[in-house]
Tab-separated table of C-alpha atoms in Angstrom:
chain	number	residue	atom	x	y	z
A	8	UNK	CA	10.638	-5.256	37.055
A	9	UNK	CA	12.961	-3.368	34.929
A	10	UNK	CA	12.551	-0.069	33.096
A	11	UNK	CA	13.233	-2.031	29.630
A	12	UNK	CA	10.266	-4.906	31.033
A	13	UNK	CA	7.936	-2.000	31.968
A	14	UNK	CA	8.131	0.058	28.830
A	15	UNK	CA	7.774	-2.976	26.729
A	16	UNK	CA	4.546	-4.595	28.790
A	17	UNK	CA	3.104	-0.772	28.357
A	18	UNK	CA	4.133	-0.912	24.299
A	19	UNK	CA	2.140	-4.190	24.025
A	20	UNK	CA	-0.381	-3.585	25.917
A	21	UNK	CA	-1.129	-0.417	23.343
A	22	UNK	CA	-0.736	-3.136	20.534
A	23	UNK	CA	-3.234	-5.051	21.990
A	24	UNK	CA	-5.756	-2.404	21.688
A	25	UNK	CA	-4.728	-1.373	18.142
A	26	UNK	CA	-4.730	-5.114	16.972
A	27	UNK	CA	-8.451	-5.844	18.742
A	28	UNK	CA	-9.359	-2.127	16.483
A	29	UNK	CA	-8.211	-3.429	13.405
A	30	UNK	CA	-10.264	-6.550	13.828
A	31	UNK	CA	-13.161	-4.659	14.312
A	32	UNK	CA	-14.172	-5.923	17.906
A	33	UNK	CA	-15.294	-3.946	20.875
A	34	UNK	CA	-13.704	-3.401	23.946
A	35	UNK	CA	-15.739	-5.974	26.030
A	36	UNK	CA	-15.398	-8.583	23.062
A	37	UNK	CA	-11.953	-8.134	22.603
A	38	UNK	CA	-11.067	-8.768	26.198
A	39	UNK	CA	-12.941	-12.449	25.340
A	40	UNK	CA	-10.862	-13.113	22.502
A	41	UNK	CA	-7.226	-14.277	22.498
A	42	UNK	CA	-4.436	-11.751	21.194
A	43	UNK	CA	-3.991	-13.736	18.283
A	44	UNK	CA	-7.222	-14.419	17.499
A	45	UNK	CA	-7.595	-10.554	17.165
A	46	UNK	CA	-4.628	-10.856	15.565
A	47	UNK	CA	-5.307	-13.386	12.942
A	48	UNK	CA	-8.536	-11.237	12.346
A	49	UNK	CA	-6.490	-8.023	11.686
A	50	UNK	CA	-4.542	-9.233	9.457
A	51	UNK	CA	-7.541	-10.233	7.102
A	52	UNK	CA	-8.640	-6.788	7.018
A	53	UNK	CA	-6.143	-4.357	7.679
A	54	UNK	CA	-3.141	-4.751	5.797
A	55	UNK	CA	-0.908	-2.938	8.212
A	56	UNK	CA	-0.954	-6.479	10.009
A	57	UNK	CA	0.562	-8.366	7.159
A	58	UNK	CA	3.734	-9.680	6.768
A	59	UNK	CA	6.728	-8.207	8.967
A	60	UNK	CA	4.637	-6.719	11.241
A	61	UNK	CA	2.464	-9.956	12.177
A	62	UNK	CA	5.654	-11.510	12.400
A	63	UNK	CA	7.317	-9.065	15.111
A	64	UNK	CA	3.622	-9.036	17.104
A	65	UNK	CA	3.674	-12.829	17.458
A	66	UNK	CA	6.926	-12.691	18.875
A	67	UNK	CA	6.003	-9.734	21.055
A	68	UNK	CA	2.939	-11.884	22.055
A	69	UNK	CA	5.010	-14.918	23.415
A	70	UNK	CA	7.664	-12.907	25.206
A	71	UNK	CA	4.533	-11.157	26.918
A	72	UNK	CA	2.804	-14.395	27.767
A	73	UNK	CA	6.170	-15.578	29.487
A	74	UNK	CA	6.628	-12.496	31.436
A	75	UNK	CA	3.156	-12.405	32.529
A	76	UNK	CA	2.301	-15.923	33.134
A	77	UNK	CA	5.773	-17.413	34.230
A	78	UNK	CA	7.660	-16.618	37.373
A	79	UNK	CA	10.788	-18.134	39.189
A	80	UNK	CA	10.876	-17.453	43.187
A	81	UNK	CA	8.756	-14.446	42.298
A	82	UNK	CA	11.174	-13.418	39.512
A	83	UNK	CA	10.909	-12.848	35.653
A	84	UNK	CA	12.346	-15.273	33.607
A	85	UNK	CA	13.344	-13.374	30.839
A	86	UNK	CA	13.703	-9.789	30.101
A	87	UNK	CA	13.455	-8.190	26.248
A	88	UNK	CA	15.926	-7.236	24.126
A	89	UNK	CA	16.582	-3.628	22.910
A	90	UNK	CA	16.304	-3.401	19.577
A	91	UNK	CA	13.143	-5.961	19.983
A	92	UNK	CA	11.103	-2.875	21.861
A	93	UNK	CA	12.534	-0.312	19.932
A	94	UNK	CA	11.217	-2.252	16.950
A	95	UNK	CA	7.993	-2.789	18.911
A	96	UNK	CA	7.876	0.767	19.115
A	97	UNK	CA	8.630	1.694	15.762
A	98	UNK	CA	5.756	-0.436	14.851
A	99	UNK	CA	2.607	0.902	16.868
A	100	UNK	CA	4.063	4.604	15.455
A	101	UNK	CA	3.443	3.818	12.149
A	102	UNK	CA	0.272	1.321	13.381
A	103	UNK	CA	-1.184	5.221	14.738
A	104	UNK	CA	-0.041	7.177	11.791
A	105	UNK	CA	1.200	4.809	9.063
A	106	UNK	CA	2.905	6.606	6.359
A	107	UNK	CA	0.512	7.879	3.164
A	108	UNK	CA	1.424	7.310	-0.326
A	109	UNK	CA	1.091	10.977	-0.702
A	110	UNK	CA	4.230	12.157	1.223
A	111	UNK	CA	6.250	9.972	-1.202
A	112	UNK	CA	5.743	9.698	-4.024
A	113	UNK	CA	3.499	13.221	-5.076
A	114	UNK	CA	3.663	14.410	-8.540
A	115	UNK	CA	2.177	16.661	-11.066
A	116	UNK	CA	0.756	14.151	-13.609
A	117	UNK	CA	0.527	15.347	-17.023
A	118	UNK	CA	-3.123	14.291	-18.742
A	119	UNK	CA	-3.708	13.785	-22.368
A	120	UNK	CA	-7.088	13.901	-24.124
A	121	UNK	CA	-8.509	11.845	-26.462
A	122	UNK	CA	-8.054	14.411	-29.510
A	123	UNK	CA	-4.428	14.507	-28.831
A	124	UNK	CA	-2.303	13.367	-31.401
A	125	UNK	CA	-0.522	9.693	-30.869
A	126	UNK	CA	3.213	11.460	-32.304
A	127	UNK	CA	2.621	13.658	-29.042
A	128	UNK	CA	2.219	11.182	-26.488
A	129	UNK	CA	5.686	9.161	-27.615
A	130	UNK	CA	7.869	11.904	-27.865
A	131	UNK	CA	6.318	12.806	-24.338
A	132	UNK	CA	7.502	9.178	-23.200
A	133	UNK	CA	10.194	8.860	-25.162
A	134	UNK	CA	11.276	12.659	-23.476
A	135	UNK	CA	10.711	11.275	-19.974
A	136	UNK	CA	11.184	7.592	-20.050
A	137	UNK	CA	8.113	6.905	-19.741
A	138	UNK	CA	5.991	3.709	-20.302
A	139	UNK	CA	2.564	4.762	-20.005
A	140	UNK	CA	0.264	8.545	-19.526
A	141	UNK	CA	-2.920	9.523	-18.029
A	142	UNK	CA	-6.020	10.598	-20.952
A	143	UNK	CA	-8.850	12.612	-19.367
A	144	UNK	CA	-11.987	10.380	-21.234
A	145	UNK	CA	-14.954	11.856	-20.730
A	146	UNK	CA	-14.340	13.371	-17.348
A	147	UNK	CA	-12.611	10.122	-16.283
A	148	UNK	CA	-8.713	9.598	-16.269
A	149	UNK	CA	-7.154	6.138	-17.945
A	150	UNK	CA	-4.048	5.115	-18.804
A	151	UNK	CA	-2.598	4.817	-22.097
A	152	UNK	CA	-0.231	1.776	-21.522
A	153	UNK	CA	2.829	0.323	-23.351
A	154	UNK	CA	0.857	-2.481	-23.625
A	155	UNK	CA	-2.417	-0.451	-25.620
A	156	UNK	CA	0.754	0.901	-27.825
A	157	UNK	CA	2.198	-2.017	-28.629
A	158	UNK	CA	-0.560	-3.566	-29.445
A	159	UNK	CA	-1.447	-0.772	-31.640
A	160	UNK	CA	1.447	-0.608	-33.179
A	161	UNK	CA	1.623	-4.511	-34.356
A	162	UNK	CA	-2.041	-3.972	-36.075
A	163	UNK	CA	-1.227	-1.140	-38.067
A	164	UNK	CA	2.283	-2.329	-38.872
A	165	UNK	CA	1.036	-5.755	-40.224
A	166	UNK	CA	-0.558	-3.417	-43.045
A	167	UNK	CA	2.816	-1.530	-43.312
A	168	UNK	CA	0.612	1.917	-41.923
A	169	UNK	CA	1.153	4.329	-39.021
A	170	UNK	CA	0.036	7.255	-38.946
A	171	UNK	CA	0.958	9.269	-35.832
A	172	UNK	CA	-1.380	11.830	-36.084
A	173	UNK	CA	-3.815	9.024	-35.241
A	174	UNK	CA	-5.445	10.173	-31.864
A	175	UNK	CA	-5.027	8.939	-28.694
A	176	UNK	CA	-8.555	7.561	-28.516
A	177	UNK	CA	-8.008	5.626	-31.331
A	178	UNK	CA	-5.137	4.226	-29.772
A	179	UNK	CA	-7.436	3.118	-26.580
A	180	UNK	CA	-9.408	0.782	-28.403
A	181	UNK	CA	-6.567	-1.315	-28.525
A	182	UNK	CA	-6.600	-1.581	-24.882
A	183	UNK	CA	-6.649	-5.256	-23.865
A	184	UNK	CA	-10.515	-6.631	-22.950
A	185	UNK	CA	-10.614	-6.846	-19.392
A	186	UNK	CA	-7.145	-5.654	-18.123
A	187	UNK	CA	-7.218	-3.530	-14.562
A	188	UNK	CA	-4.042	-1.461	-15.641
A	189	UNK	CA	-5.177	1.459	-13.281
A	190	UNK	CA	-6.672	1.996	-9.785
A	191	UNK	CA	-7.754	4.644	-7.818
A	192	UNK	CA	-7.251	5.491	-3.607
A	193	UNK	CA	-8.267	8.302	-1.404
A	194	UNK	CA	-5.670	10.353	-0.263
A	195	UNK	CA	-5.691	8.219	3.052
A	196	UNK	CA	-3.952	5.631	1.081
A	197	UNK	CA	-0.905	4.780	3.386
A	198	UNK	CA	2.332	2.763	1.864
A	199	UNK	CA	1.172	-0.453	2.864
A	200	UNK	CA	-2.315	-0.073	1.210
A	201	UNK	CA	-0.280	0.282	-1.916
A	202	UNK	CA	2.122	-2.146	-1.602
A	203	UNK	CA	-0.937	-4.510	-1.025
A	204	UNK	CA	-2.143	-3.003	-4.095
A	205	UNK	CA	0.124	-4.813	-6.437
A	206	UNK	CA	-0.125	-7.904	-4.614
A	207	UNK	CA	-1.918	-11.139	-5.703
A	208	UNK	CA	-3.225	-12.429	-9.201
A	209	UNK	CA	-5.824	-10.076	-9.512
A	210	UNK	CA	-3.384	-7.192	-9.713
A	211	UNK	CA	-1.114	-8.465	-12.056
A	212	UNK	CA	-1.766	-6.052	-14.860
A	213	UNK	CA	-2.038	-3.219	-12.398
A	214	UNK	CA	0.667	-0.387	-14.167
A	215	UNK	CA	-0.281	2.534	-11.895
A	216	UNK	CA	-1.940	3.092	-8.378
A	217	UNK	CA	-3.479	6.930	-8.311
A	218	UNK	CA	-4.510	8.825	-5.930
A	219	UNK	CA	-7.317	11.418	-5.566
A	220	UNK	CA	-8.761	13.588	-2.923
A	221	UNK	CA	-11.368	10.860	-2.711
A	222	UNK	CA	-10.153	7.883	-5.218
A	223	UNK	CA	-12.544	8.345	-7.972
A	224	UNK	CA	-11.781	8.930	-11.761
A	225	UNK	CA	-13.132	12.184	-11.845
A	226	UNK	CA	-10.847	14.212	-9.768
A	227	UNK	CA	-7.317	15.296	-10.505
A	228	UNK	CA	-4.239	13.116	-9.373
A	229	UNK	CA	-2.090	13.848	-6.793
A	230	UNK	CA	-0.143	10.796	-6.852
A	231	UNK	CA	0.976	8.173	-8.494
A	232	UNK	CA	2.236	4.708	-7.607
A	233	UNK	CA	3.857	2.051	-10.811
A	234	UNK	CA	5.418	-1.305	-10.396
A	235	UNK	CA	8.667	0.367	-10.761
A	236	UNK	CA	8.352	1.948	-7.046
A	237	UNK	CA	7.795	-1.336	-5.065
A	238	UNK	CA	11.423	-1.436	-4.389
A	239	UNK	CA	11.239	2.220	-3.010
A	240	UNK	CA	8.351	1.077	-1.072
A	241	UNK	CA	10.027	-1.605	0.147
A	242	UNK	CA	12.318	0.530	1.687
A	243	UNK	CA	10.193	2.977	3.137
A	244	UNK	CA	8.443	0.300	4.738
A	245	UNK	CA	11.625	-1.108	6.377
């Protein structure tokens, strides 16, 4: 067996255990279960599993089941590539410590109250390119979106007034019924937890992705995730 065979039989064999974690199975039930039936579990509930890397550990997974299974005259019939176990690698590091939100993309957040004047809070946008803020409501932290603005702005402009020292929790009521426009997550919240996030109908009016020490309203932000960082995500996540 070669050095390049060994290491990668030892890297999936720790991908093995961190796949039968993920789906939430002990040790002596795991050993019962397929690789890819773990696998196909893990991927339901951790979203570390999804997409690229489910992709690399099914190839992984039939490589392994050749070398282990197959033999010619007592020899291997096929040896892995390079950049396939360095990629395997790559994986179960960020598998045992993915990469949090907070290391990218921290922030100090600036929060607006309700009493605050509306002429404030678009010269602060307008000053920072900015589409949306944070209002502290009652102990809680919203958003004030482009979207609560707009709409705002075309009620009061249909009667030809606008008043910007209107306050920012008039403004709010504008918000639209029902929208999700902001989410909170602990400060375990790793890249991929975010990136899942913004996935899927039920996030599509999702605008910003904050995180706390524990992910409740109440507490201050420490970071802040938009739409408009999905490519940098992307990236990261590479």
């Amino acid at each position: 067996m070669s050095e390049l065979t060994e290491r990668f039989l030892q890297l999936f064999t720790d991908a093995e255990r961190l796949v039968a974690a993920s789906a939430q199975r002990p040790d002596s039930a795991s050993q019962r279960e397929s690789f890819m039936s773990n696998l196909r579990d893990a991927e339901k509930r951790d979203s570390r599993f999804k997409a690229d890397a489910g992709t690399t550990l099914r190839v992984c997974a039939s490589l392994r089941n050749v070398l282990v299974h197959e033999r010619y005259k007592a020899r291997y019939l096929a040896e892995p590539r390079q950049e396939l176990v360095d990629e395997l690698q790559r994986l179960i590091d960020r598998l045992h410590n993915p990469p949090r939100v907070i290391q990218h993309f921290k922030c100090s957040i600036r929060e607006f109250s309700e009493a605050d004047a509306i002429g404030a809070v678009l010269r602060y946008t307008a000053e920072h390119d900015f589409s949306q803020v944070t209002v502290r409501r009652s102990g809680r932290l919203e958003l004030l979106s482009a979207n609560t603005l707009q709409r705002w702005l075309a009620h009061h402009a249909a009667a030809a007034i606008i008043e910007l020292d209107a306050t920012v929790g008039d403004v709010l009521q504008y918000r639209e019924p029902g929208a999700t426009e902001i989410r909170f997550a602990p400060r375990e919240c790793t890249l991929t937890d975010a990136q899942a996030a913004f996935a899927g109908g039920q996030s599509e009016n999702l605008l910003a992705l904050v995180i706390t020490e524990r992910g409740r309203a109440e507490e201050k932000p420490l970071a802040l995730v938009t739409p408009w960082d999905l490519g940098a995500l992307a990236v990261l996540l590479a």
